[in-house]
Backbone as a chain_set.jsonl record, in Angstrom:
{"seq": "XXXXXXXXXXXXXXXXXXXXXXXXXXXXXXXXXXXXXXXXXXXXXXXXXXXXXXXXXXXXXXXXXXXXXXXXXXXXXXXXXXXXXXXXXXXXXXXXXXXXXXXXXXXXXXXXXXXXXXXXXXXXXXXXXXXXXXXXXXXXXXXXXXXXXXXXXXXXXXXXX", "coords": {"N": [[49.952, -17.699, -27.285], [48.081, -19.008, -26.016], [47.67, -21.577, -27.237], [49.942, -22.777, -27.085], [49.705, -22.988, -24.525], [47.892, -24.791, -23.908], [49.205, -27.027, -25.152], [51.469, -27.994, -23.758], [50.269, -28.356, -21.428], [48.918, -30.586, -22.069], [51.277, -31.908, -22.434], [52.933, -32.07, -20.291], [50.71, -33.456, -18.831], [50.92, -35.935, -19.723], [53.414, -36.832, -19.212], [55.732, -36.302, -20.142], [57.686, -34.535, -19.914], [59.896, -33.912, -20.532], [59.581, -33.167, -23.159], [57.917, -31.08, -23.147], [59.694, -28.754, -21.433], [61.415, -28.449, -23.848], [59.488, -27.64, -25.804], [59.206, -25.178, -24.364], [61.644, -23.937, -24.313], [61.536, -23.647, -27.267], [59.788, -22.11, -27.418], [61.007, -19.494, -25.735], [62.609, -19.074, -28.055], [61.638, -18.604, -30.427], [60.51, -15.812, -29.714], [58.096, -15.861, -28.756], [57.798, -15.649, -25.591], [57.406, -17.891, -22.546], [54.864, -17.189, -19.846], [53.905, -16.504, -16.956], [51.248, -17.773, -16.38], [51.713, -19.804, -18.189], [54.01, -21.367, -17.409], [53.314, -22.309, -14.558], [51.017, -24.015, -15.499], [52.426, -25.955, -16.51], [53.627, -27.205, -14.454], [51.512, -27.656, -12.513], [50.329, -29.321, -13.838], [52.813, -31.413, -14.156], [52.728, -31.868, -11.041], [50.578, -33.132, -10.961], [50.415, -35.22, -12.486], [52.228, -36.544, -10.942], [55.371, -36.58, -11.034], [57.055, -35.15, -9.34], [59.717, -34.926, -8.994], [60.419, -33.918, -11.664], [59.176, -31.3, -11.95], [60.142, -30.151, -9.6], [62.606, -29.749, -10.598], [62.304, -28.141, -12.577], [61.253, -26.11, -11.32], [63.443, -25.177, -9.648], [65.258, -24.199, -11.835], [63.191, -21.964, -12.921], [63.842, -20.325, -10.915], [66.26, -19.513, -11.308], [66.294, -18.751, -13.707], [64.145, -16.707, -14.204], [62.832, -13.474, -13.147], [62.144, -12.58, -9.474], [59.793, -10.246, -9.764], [58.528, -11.224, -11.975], [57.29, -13.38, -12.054], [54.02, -14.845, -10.778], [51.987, -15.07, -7.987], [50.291, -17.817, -8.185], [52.199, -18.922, -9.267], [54.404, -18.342, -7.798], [53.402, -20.344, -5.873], [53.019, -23.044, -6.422], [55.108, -23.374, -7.493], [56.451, -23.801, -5.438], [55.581, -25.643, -4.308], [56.182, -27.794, -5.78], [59.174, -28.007, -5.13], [58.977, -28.592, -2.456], [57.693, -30.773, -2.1], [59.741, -32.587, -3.035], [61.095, -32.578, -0.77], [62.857, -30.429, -0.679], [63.941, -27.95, 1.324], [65.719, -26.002, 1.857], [65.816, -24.645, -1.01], [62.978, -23.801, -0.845], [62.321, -21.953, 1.135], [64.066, -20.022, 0.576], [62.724, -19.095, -1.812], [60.394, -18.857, -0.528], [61.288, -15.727, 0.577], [61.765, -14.817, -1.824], [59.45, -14.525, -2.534], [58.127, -12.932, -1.199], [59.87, -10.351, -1.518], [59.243, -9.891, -4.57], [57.022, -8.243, -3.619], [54.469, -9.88, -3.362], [52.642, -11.444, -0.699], [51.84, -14.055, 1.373], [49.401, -16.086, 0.556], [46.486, -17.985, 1.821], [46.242, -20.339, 0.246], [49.201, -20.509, 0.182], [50.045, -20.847, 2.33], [48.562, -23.123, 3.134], [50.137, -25.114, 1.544], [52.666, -25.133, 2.593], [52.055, -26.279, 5.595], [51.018, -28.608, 4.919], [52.957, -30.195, 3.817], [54.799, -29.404, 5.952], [53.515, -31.454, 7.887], [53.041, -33.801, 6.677], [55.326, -34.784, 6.742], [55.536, -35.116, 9.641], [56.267, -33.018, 11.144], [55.379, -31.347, 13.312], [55.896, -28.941, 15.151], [57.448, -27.381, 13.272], [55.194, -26.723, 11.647], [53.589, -25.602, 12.78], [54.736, -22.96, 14.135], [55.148, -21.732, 11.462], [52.49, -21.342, 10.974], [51.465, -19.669, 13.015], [53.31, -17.646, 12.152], [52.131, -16.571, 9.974], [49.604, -16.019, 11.245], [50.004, -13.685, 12.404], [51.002, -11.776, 11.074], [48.952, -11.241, 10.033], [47.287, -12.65, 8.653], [44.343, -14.695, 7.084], [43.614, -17.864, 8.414], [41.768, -20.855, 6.514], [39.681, -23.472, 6.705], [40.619, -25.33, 5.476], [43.349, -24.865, 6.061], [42.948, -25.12, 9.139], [42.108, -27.682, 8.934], [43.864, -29.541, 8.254], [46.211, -29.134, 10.366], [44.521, -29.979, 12.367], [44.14, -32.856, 11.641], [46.995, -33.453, 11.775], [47.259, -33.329, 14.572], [45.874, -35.215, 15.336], [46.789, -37.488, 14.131], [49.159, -37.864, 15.683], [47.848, -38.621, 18.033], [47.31, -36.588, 19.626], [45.279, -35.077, 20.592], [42.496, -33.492, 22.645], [39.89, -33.917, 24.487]], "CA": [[50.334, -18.317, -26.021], [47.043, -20.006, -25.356], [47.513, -22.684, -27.958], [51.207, -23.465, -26.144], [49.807, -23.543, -22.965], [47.098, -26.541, -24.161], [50.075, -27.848, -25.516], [52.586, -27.536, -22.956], [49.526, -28.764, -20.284], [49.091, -31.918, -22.288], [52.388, -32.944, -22.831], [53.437, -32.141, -18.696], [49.943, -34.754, -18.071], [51.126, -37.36, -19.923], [54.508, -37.643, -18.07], [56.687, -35.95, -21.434], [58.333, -33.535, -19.406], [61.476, -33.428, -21.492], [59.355, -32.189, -24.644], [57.087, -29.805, -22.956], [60.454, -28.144, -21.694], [61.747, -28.164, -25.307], [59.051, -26.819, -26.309], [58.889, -23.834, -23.468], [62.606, -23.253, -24.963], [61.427, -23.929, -28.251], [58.975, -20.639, -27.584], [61.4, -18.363, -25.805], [63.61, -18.984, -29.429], [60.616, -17.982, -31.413], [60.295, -14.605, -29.261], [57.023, -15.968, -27.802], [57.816, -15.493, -23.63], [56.328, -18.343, -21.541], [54.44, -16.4, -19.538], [53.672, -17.127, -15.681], [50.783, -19.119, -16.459], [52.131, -21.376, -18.616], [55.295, -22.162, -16.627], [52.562, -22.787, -13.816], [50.324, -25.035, -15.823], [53.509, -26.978, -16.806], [54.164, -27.436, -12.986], [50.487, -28.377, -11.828], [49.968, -30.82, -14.505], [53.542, -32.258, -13.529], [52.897, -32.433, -10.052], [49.148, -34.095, -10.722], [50.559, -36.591, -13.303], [53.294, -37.362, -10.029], [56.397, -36.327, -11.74], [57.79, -33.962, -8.86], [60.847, -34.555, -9.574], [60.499, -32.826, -12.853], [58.286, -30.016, -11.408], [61.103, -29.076, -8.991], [63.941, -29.01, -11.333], [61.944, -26.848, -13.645], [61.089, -25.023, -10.369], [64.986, -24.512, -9.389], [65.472, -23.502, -12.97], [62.87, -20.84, -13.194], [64.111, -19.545, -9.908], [67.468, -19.299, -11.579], [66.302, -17.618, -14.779], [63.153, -15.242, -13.986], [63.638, -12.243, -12.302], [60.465, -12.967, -9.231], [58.946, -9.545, -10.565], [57.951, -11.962, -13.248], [56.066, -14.551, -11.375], [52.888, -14.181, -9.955], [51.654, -15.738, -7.367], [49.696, -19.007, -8.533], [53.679, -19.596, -9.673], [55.25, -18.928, -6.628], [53.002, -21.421, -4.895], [52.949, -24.062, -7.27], [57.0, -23.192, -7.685], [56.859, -24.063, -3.734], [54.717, -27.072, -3.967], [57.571, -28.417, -6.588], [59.966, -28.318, -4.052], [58.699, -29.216, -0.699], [57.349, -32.174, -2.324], [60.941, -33.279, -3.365], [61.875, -32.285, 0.269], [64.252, -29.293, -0.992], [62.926, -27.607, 1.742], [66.143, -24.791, 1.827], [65.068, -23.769, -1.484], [61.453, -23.306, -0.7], [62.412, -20.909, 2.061], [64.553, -18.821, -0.024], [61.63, -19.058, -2.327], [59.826, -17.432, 0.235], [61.936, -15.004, 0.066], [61.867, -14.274, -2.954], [57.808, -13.865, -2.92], [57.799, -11.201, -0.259], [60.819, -9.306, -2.044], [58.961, -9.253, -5.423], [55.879, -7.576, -3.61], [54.164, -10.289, -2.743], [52.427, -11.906, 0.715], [51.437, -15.827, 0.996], [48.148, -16.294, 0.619], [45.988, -19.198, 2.41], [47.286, -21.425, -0.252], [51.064, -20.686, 0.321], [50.0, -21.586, 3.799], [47.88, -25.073, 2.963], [51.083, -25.758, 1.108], [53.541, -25.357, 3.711], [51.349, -26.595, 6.554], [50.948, -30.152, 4.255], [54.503, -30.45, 3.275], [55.425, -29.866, 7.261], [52.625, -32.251, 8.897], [53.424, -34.879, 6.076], [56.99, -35.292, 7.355], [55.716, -35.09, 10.805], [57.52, -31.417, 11.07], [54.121, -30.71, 13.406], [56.111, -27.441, 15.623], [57.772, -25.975, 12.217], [53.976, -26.467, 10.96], [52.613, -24.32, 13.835], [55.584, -22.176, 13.656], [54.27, -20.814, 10.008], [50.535, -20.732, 10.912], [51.273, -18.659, 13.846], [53.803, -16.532, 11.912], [51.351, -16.286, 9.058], [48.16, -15.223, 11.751], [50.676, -12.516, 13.344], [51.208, -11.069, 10.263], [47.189, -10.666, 9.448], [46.898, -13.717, 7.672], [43.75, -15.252, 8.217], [43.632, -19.038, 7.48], [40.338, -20.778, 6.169], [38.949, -23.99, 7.127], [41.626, -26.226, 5.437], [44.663, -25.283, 7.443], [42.905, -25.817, 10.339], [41.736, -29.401, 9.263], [45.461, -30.068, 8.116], [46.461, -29.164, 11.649], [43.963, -30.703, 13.485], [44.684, -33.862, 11.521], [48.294, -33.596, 11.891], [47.611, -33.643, 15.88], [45.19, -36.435, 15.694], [47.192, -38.903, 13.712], [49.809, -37.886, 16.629], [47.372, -38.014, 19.433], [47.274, -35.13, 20.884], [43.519, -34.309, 20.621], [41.836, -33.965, 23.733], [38.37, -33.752, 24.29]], "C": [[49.298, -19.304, -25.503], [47.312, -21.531, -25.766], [48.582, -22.88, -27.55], [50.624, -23.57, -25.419], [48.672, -24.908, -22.717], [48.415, -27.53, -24.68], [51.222, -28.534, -24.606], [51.516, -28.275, -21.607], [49.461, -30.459, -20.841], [50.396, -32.683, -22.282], [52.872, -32.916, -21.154], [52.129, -33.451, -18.431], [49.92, -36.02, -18.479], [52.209, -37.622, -19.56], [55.578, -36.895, -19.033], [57.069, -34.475, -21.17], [59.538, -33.111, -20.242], [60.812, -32.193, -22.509], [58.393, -30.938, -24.079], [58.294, -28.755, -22.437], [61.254, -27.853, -22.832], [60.954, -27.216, -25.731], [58.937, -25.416, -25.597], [60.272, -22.816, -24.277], [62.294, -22.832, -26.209], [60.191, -22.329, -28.534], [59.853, -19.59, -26.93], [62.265, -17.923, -27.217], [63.126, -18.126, -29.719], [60.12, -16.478, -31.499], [58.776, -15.181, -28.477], [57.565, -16.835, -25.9], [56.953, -16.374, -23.1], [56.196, -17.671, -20.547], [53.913, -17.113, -17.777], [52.251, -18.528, -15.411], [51.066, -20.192, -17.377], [53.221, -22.28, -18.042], [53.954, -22.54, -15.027], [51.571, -23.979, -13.944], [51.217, -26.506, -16.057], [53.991, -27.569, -15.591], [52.808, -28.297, -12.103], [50.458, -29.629, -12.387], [51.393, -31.854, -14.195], [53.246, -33.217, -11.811], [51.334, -33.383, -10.022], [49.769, -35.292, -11.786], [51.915, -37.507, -11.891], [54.441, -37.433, -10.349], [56.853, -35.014, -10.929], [58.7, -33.484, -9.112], [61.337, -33.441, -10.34], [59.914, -31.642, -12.415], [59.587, -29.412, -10.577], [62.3, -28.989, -10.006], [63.569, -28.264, -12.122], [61.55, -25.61, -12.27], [62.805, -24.057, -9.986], [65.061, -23.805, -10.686], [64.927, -22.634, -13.22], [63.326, -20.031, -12.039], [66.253, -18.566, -10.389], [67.488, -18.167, -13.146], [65.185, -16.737, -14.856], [63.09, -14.524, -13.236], [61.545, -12.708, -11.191], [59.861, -12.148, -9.116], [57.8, -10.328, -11.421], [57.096, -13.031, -12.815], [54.671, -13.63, -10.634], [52.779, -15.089, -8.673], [51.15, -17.254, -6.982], [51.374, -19.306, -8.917], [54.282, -19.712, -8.734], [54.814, -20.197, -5.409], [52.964, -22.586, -5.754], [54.589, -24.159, -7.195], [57.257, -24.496, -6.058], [56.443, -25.238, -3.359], [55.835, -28.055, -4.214], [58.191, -28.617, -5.533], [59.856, -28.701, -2.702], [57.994, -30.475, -0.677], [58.537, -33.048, -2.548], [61.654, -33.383, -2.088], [63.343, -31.24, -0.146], [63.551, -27.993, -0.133], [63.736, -25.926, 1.939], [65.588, -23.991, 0.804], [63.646, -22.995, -1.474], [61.48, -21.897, -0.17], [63.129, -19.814, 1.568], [63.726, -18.366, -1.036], [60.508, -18.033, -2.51], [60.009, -16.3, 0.103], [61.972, -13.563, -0.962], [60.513, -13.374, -3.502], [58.14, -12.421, -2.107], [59.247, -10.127, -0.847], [60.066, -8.658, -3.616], [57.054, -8.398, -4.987], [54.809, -8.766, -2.82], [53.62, -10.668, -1.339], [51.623, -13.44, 0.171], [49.808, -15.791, 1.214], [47.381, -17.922, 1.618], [46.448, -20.199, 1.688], [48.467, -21.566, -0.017], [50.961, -21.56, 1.914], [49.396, -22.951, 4.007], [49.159, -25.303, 2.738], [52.24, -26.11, 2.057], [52.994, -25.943, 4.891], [51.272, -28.309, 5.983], [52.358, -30.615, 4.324], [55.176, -30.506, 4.987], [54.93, -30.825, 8.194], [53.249, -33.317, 8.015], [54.422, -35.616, 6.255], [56.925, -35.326, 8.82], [56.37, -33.99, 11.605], [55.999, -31.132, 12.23], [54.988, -29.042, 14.233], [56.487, -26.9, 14.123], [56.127, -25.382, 11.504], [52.996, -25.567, 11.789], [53.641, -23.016, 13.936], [55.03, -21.313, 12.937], [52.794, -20.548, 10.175], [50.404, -19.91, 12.084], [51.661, -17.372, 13.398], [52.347, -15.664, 10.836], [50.121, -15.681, 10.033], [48.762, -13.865, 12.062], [50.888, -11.557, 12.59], [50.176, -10.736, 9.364], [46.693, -11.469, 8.448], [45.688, -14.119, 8.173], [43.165, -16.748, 7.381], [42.388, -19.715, 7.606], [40.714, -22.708, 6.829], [39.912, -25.252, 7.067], [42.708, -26.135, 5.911], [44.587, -25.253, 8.389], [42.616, -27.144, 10.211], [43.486, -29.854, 9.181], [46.122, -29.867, 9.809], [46.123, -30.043, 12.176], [43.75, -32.617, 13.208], [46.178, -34.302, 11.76], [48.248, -34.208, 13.8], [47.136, -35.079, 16.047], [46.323, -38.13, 15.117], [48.68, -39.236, 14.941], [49.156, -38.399, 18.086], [47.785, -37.957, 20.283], [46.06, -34.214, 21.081], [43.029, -34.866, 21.658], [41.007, -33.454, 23.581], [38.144, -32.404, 25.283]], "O": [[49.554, -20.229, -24.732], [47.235, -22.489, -24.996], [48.347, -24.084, -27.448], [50.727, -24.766, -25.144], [48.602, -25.704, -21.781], [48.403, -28.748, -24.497], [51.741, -29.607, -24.916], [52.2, -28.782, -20.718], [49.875, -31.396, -20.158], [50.498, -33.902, -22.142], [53.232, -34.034, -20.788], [52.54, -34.445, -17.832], [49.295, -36.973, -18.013], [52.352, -38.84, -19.452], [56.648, -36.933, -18.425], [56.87, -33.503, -21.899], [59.923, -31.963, -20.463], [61.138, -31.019, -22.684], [58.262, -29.909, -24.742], [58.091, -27.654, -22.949], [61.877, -26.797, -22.721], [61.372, -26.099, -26.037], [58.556, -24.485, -26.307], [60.207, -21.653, -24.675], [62.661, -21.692, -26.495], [59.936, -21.749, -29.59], [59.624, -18.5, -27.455], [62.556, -16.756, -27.477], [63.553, -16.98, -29.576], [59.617, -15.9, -32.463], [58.559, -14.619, -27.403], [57.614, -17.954, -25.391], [55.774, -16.026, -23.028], [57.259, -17.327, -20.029], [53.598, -18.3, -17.692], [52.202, -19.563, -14.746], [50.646, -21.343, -17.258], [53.335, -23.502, -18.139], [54.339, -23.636, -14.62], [51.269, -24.748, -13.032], [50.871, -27.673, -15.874], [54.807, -28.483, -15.703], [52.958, -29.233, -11.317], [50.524, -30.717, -11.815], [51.147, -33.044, -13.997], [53.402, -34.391, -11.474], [51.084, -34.195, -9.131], [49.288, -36.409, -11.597], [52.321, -38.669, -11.94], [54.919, -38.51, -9.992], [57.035, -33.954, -11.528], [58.946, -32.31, -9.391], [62.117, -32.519, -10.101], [60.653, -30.731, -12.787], [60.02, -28.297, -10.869], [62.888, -27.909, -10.065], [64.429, -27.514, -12.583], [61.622, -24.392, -12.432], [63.127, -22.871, -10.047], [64.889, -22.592, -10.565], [65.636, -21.876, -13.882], [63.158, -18.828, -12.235], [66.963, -17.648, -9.977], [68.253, -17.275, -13.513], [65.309, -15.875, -15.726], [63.4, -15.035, -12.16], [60.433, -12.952, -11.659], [58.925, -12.436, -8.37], [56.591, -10.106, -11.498], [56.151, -13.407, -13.509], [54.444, -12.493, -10.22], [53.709, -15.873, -8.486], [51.41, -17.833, -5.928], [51.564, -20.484, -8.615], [54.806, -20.786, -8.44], [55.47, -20.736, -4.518], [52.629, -23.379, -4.874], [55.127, -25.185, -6.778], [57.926, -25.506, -5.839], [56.785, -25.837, -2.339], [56.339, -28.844, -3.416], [57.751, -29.53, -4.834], [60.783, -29.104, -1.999], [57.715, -31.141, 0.32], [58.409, -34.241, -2.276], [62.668, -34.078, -2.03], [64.531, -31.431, 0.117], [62.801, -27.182, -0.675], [63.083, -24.895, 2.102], [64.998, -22.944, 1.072], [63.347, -21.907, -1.967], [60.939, -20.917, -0.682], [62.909, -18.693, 2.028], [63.875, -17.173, -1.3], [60.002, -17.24, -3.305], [59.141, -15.605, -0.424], [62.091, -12.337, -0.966], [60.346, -12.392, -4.225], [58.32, -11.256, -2.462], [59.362, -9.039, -0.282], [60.148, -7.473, -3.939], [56.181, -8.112, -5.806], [54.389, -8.481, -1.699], [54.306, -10.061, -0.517], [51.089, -13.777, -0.886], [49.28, -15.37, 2.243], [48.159, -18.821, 1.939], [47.091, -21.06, 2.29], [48.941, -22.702, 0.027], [51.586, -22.511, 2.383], [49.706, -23.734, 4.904], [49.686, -25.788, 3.739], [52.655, -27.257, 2.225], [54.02, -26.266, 5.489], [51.513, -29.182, 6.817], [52.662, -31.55, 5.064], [55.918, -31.432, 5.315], [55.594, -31.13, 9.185], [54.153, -33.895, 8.619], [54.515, -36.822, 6.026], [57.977, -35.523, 9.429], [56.953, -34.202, 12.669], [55.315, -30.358, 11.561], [54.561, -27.987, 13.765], [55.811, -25.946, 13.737], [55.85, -24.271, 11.053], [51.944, -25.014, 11.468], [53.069, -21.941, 13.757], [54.485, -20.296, 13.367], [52.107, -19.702, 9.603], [49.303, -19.392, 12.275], [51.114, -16.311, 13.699], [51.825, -14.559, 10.988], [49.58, -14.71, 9.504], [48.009, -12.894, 11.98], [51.004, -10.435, 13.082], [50.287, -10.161, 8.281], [45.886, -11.151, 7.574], [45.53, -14.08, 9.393], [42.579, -16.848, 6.303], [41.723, -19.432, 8.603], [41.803, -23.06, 7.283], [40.11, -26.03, 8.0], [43.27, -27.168, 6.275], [45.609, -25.304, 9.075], [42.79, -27.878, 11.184], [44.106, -30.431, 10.075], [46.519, -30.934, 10.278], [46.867, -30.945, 12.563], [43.397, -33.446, 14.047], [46.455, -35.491, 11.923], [48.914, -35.139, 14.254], [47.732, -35.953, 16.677], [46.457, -39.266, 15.57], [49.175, -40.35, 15.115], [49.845, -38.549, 19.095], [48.316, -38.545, 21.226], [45.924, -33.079, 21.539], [42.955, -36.071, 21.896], [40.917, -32.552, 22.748], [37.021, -31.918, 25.418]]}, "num_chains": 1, "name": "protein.A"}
């Protein structure tokens, strides 16, 4: 699995999304299971080469064929990035969902992610919304989703001295 997932990372950072999903099929054939980090590496390196697109339809698609037992975490937030970058913002939320049903809780990243994705669109209440729900529920968020905030207000201003 290692030597797919160098394989499967290069071919998502050069933009050859088609064949790195071939090949993901091309390993469940074989009996070798892509495994949560490689369907995750196949998703970062999409969304850093700028190919969301592709990142969320392989995101809808693993949401459609892995049970989210089977994900971990670094997947469901990367899964979530996929889509709230495409603006598919119902699926995200069923997404959600899906984390806190297989055990799961969002970590400070799930919360950068959603906190970016809602300031970026100018969403700033749904983006205080989630960082309140997320403190209420014993979250406790670090240094970057308060700058993401406190940039979100400023480029609004609404920062007073």
């Amino acid at each position: 699995p290692t030597n797919y997932r160098a394989i499967l990372r290069k071919l998502a950072a050069l933009g050859r999304a088609d064949e790195a999903f071939e090949l993901l099929r091309d390993m469940s054939e074989a009996g070798v299971a892509p495994d949560a980090r490689a369907h995750t590496e196949v998703l970062t390196e999409l969304l850093r080469s700028g190919d969301s697109a592709s990142a969320a339809a392989h995101a809808s698609a693993l949401r459609q064929s892995s049970k989210p037992s089977a994900r971990d975490l670094p997947l469901f937030n990367v899964m979530l990035q996929s889509l709230l970058k495409e603006g598919r913002t119902t699926e995200a939320s069923e997404l959600l969902g899906e984390l806190r049903a297989a055990g799961l809780e969002p970590s400070a990243r799930t919360l950068n992610i959603l906190l970016t994705s809602f300031t970026s669109r100018g969403r700033l209440p749904e983006a205080l919304e989630v960082f309140n729900s997320y403190c209420a529920a014993g979250g406790s968020p670090g240094a970057v989703s308060y700058n993401v905030l406190i940039s979100a207000f400023a480029r609004r201003g609404e920062l007073v001295n």
